[in-house]
Backbone atoms as SQL, in Angstrom:
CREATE TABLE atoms (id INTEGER PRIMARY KEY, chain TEXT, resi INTEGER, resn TEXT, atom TEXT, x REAL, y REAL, z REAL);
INSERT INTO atoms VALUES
  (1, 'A', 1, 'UNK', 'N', 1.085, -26.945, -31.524),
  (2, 'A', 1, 'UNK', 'CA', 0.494, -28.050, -32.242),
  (3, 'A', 1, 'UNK', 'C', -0.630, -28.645, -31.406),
  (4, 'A', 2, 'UNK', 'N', -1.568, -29.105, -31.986),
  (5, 'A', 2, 'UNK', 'CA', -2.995, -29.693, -31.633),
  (6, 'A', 2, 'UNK', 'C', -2.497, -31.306, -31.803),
  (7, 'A', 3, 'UNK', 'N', -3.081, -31.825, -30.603),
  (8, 'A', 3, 'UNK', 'CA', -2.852, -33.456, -30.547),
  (9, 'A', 3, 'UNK', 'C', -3.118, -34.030, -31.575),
  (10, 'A', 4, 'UNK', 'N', -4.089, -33.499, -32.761),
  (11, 'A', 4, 'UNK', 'CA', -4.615, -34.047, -33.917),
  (12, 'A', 4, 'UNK', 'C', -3.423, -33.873, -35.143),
  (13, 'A', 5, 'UNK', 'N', -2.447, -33.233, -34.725),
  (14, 'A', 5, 'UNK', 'CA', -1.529, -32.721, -35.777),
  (15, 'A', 5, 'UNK', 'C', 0.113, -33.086, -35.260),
  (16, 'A', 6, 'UNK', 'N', -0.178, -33.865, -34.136),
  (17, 'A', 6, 'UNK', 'CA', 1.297, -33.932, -33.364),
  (18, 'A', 6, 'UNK', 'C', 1.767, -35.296, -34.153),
  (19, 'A', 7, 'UNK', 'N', 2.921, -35.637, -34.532),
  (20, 'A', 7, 'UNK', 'CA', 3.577, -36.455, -35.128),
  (21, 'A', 7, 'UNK', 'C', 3.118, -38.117, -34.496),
  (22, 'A', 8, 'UNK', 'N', 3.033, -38.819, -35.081),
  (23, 'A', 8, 'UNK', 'CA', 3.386, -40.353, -34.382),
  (24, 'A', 8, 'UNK', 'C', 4.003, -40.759, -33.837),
  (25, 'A', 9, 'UNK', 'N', 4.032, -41.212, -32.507),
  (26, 'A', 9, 'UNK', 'CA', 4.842, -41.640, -31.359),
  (27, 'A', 9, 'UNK', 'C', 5.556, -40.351, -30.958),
  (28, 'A', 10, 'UNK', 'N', 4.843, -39.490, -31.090),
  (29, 'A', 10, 'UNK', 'CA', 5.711, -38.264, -29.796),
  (30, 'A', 10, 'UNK', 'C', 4.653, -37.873, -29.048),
  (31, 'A', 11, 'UNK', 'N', 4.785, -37.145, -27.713),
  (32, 'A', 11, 'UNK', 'CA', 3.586, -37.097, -26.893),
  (33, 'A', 11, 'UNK', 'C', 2.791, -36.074, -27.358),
  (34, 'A', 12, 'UNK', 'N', 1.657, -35.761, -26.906),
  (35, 'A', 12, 'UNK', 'CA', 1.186, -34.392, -27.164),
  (36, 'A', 12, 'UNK', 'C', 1.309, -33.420, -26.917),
  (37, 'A', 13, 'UNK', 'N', 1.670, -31.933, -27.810),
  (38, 'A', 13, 'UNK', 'CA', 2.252, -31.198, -27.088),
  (39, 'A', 13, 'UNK', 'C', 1.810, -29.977, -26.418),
  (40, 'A', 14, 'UNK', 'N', 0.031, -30.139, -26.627),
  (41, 'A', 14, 'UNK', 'CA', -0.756, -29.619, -25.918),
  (42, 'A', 14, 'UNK', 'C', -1.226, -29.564, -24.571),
  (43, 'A', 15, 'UNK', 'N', -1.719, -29.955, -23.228),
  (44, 'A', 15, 'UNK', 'CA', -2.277, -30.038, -22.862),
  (45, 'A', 15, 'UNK', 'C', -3.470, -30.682, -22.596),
  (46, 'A', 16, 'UNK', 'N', -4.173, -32.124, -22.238),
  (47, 'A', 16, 'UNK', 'CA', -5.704, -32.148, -22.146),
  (48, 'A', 16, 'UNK', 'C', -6.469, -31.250, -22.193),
  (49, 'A', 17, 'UNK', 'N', -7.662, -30.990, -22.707),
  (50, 'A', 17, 'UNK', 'CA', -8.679, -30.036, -22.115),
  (51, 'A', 17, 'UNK', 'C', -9.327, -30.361, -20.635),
  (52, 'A', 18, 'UNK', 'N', -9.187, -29.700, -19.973),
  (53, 'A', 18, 'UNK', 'CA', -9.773, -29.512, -18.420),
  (54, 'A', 18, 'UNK', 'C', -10.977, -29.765, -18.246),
  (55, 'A', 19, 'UNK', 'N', -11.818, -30.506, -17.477),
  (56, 'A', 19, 'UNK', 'CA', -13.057, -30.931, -17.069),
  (57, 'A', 19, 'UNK', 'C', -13.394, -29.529, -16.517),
  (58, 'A', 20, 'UNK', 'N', -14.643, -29.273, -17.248),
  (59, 'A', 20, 'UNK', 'CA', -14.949, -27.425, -16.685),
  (60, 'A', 20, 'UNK', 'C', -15.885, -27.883, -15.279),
  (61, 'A', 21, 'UNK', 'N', -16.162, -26.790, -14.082),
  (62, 'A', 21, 'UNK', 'CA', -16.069, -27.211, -13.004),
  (63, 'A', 21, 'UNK', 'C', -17.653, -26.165, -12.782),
  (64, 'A', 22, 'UNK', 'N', -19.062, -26.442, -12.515),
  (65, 'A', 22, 'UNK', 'CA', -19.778, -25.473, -12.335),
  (66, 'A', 22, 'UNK', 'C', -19.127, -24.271, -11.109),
  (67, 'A', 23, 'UNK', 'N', -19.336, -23.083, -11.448),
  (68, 'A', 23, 'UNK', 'CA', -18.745, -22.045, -10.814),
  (69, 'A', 23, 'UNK', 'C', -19.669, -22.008, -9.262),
  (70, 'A', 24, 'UNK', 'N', -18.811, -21.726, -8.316),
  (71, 'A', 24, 'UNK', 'CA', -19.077, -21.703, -7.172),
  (72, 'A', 24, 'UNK', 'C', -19.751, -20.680, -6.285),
  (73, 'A', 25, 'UNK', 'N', -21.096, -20.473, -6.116),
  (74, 'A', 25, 'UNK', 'CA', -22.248, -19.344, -5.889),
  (75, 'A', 25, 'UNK', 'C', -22.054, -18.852, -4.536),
  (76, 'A', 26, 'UNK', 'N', -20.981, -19.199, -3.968),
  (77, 'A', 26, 'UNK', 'CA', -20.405, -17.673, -2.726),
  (78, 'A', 26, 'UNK', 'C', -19.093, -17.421, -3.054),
  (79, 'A', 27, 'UNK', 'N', -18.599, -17.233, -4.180),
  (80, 'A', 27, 'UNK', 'CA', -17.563, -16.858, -4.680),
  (81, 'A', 27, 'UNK', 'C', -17.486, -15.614, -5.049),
  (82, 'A', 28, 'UNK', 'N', -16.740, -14.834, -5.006),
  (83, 'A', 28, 'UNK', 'CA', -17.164, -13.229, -5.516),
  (84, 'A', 28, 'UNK', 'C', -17.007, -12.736, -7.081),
  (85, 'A', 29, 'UNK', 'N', -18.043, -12.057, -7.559),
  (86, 'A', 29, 'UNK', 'CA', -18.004, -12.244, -8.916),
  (87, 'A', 29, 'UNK', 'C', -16.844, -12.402, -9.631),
  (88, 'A', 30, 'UNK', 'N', -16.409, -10.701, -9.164),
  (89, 'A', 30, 'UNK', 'CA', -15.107, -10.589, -9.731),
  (90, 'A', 30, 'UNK', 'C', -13.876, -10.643, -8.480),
  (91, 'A', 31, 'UNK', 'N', -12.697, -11.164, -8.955),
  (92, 'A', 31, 'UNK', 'CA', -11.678, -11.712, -7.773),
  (93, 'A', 31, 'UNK', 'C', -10.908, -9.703, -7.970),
  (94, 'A', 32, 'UNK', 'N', -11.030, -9.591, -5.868),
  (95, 'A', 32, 'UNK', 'CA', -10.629, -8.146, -6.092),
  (96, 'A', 32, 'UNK', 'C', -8.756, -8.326, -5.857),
  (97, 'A', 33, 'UNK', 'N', -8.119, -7.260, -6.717),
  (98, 'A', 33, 'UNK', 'CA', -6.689, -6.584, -6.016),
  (99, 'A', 33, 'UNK', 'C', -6.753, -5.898, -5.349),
  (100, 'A', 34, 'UNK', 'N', -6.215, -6.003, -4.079),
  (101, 'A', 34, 'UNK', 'CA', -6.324, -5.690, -3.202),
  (102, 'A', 34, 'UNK', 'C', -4.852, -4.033, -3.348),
  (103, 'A', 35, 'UNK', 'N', -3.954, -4.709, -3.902),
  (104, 'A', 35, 'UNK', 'CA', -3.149, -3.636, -4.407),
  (105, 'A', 35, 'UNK', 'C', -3.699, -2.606, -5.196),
  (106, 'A', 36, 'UNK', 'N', -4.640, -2.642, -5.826),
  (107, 'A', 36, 'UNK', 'CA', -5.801, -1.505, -6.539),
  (108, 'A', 36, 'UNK', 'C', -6.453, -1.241, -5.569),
  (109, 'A', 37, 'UNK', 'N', -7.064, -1.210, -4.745),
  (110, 'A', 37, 'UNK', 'CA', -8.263, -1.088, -3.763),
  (111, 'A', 37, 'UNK', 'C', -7.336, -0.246, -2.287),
  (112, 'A', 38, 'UNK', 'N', -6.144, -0.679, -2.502),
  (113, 'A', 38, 'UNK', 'CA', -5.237, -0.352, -1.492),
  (114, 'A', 38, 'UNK', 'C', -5.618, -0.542, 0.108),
  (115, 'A', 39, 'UNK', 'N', -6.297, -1.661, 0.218),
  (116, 'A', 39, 'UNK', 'CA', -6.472, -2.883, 0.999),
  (117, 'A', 39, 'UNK', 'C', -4.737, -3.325, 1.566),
  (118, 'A', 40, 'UNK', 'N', -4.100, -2.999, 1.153),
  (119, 'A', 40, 'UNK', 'CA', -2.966, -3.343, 1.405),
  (120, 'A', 40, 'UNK', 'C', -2.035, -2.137, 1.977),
  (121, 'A', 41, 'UNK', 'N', -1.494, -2.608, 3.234),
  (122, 'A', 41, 'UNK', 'CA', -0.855, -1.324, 4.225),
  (123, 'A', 41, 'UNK', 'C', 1.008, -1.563, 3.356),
  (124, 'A', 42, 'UNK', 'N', 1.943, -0.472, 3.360),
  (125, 'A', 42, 'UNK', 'CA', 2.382, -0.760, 2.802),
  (126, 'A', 42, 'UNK', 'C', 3.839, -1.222, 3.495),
  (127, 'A', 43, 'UNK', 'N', 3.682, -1.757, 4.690),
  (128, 'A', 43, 'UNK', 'CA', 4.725, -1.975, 5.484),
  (129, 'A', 43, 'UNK', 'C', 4.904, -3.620, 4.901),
  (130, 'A', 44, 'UNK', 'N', 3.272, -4.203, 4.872),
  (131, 'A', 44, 'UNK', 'CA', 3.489, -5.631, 4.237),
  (132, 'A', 44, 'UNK', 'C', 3.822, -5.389, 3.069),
  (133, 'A', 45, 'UNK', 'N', 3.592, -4.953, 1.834),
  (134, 'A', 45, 'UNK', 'CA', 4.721, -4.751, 0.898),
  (135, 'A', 45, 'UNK', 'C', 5.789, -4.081, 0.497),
  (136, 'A', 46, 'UNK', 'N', 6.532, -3.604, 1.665),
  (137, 'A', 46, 'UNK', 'CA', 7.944, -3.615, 1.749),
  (138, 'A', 46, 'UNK', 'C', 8.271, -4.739, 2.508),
  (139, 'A', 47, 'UNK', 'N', 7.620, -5.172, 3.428),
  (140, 'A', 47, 'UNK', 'CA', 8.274, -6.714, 3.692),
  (141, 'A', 47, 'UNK', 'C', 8.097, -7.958, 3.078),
  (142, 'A', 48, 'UNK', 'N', 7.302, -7.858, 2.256),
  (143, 'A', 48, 'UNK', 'CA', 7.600, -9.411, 1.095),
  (144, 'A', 48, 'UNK', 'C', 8.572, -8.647, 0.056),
  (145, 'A', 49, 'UNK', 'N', 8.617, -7.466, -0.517),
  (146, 'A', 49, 'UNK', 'CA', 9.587, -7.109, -1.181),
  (147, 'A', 49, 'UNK', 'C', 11.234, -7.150, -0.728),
  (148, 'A', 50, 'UNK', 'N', 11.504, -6.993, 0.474),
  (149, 'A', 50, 'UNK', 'CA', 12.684, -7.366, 1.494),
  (150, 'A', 50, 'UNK', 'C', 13.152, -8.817, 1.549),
  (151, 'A', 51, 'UNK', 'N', 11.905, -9.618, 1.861),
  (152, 'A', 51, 'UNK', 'CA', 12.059, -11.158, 1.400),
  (153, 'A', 51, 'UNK', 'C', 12.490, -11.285, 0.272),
  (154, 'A', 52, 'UNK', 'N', 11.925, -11.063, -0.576),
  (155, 'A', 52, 'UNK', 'CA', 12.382, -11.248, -2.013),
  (156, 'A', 52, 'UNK', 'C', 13.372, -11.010, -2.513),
  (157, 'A', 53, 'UNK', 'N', 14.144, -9.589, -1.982),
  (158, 'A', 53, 'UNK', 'CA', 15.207, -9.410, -2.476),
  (159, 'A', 53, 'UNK', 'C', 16.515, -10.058, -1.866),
  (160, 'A', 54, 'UNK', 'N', 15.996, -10.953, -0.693),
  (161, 'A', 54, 'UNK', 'CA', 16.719, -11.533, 0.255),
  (162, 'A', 54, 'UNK', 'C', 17.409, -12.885, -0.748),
  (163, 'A', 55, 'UNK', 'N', 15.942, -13.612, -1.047),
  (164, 'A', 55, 'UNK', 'CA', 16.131, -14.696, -1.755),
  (165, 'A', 55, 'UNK', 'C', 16.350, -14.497, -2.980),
  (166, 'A', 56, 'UNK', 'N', 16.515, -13.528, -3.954),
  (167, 'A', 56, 'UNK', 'CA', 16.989, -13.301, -4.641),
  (168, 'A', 56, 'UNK', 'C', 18.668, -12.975, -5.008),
  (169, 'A', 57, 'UNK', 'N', 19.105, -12.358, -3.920),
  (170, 'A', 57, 'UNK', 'CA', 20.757, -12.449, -3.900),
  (171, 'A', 57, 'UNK', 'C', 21.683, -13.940, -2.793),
  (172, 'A', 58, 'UNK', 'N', 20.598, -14.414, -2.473),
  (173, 'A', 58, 'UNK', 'CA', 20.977, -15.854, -2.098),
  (174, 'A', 58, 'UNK', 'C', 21.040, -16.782, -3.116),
  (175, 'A', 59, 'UNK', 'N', 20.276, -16.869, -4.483),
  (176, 'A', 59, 'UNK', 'CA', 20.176, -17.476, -5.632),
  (177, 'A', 59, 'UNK', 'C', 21.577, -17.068, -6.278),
  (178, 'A', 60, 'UNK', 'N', 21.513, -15.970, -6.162),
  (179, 'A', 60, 'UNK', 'CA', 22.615, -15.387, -7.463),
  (180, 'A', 60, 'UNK', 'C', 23.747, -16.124, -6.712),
  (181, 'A', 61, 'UNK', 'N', 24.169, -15.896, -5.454),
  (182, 'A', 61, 'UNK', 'CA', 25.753, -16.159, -4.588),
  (183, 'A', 61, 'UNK', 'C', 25.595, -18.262, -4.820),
  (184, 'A', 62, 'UNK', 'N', 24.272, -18.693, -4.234),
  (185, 'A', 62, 'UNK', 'CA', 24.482, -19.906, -5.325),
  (186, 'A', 62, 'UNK', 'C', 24.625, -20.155, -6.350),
  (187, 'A', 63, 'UNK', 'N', 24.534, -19.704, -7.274),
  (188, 'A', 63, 'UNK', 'CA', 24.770, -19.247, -8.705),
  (189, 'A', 63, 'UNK', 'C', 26.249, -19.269, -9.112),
  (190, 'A', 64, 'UNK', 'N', 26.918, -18.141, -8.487),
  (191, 'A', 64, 'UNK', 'CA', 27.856, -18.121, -8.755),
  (192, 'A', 64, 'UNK', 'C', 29.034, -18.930, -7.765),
  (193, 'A', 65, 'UNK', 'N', 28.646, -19.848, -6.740),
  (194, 'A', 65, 'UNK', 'CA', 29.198, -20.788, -6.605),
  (195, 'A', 65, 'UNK', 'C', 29.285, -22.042, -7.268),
  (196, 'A', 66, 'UNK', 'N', 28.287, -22.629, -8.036),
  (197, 'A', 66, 'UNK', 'CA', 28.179, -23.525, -8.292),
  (198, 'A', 66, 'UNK', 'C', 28.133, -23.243, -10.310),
  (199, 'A', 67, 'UNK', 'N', 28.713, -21.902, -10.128),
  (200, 'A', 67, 'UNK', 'CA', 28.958, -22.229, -11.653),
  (201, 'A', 67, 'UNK', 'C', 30.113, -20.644, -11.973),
  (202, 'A', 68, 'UNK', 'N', 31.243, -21.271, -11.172),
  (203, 'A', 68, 'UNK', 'CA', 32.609, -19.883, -11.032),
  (204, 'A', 68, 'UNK', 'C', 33.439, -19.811, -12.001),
  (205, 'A', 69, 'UNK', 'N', 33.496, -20.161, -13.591),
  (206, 'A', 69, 'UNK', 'CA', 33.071, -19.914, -14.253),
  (207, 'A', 69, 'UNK', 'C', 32.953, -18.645, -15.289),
  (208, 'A', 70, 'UNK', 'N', 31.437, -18.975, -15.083),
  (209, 'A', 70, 'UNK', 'CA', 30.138, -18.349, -15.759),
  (210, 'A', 70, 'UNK', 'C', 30.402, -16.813, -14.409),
  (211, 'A', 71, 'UNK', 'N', 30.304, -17.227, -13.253),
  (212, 'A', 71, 'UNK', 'CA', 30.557, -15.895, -12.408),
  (213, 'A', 71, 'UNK', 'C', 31.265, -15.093, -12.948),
  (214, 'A', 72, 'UNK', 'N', 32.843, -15.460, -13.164),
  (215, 'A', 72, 'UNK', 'CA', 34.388, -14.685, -13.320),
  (216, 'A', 72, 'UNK', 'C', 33.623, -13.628, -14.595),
  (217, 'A', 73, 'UNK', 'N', 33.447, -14.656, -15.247),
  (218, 'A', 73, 'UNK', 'CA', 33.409, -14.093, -16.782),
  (219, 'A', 73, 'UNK', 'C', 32.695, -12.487, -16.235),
  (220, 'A', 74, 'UNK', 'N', 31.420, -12.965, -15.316),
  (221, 'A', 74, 'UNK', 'CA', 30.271, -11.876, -15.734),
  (222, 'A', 74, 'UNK', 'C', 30.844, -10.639, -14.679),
  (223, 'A', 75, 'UNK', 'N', 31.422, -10.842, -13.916),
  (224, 'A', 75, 'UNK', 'CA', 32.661, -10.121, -12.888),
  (225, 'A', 75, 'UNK', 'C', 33.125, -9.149, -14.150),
  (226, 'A', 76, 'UNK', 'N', 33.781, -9.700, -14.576),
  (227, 'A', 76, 'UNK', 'CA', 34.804, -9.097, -16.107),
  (228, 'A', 76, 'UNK', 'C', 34.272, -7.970, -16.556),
  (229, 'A', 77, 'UNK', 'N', 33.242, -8.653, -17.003),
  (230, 'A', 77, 'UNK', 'CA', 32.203, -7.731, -17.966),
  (231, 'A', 77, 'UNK', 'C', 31.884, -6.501, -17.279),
  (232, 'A', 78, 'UNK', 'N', 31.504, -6.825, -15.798),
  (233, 'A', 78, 'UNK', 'CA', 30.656, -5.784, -15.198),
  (234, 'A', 78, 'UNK', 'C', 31.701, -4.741, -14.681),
  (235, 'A', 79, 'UNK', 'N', 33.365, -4.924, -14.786),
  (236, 'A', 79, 'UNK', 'CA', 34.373, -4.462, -14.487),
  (237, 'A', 79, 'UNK', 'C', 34.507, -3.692, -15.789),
  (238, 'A', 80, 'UNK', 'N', 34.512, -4.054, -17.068),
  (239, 'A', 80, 'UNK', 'CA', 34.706, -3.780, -18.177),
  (240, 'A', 80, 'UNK', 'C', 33.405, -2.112, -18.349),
  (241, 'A', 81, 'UNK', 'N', 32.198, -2.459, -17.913),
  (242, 'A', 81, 'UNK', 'CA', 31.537, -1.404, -18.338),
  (243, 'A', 81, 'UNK', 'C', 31.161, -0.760, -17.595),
  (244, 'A', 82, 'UNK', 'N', 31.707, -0.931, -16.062),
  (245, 'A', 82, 'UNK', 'CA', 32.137, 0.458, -15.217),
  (246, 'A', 82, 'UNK', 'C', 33.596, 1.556, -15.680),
  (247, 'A', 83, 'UNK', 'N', 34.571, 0.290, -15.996),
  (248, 'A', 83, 'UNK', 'CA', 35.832, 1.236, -16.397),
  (249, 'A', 83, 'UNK', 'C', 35.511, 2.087, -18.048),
  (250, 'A', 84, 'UNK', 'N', 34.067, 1.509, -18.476),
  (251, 'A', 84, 'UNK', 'CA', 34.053, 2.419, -19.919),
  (252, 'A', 84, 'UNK', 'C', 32.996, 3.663, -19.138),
  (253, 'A', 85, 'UNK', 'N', 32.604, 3.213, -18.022),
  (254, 'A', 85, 'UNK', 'CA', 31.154, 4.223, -18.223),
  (255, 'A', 85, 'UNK', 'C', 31.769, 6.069, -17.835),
  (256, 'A', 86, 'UNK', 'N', 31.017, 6.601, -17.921),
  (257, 'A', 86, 'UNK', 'CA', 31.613, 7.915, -18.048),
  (258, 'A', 86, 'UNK', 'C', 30.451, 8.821, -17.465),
  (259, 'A', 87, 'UNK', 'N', 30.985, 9.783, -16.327),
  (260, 'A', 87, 'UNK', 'CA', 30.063, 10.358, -15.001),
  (261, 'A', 87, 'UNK', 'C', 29.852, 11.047, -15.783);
């Protein structure tokens, strides 16, 4: 919805439009990936990928502390469709 169409007394549920900013003349035209260009050695991306997967199973173990639960259940399940799966 467009602020012009949003109900009375609810906020807008657009966004402002942004004050456009003249573009900055030592900026590079186009912004490069460096992952395309392979500018990138790949020891640093196995080590932010290592990070990541670090903080990613630190989320889940908070996760399933703070909601044991919602854990058990998904325990169950994942017990349930190893004992169906078939080598």
């Amino acid at each position: 919805m467009t602020p012009a169409t949003d109900p009375p007394g609810y906020p807008a549920t657009t966004p402002a439009p942004r004050p456009s900013t003249p573009p900055d003349p030592d900026a590079p035209a186009d912004p490069v990936d460096e992952g395309a260009t392979g500018g990138e050695n790949d020891a640093a991306r196995r080590r932010r990928r290592a990070q990541f997967l670090r903080e990613l199973n630190e989320a889940k173990e908070l996760r399933d502390r703070v909601q044991p639960r919602r854990a058990r259940a998904a325990r169950m399940r994942q017990a349930m469709r190893m004992r169906t799966f078939r080598w």
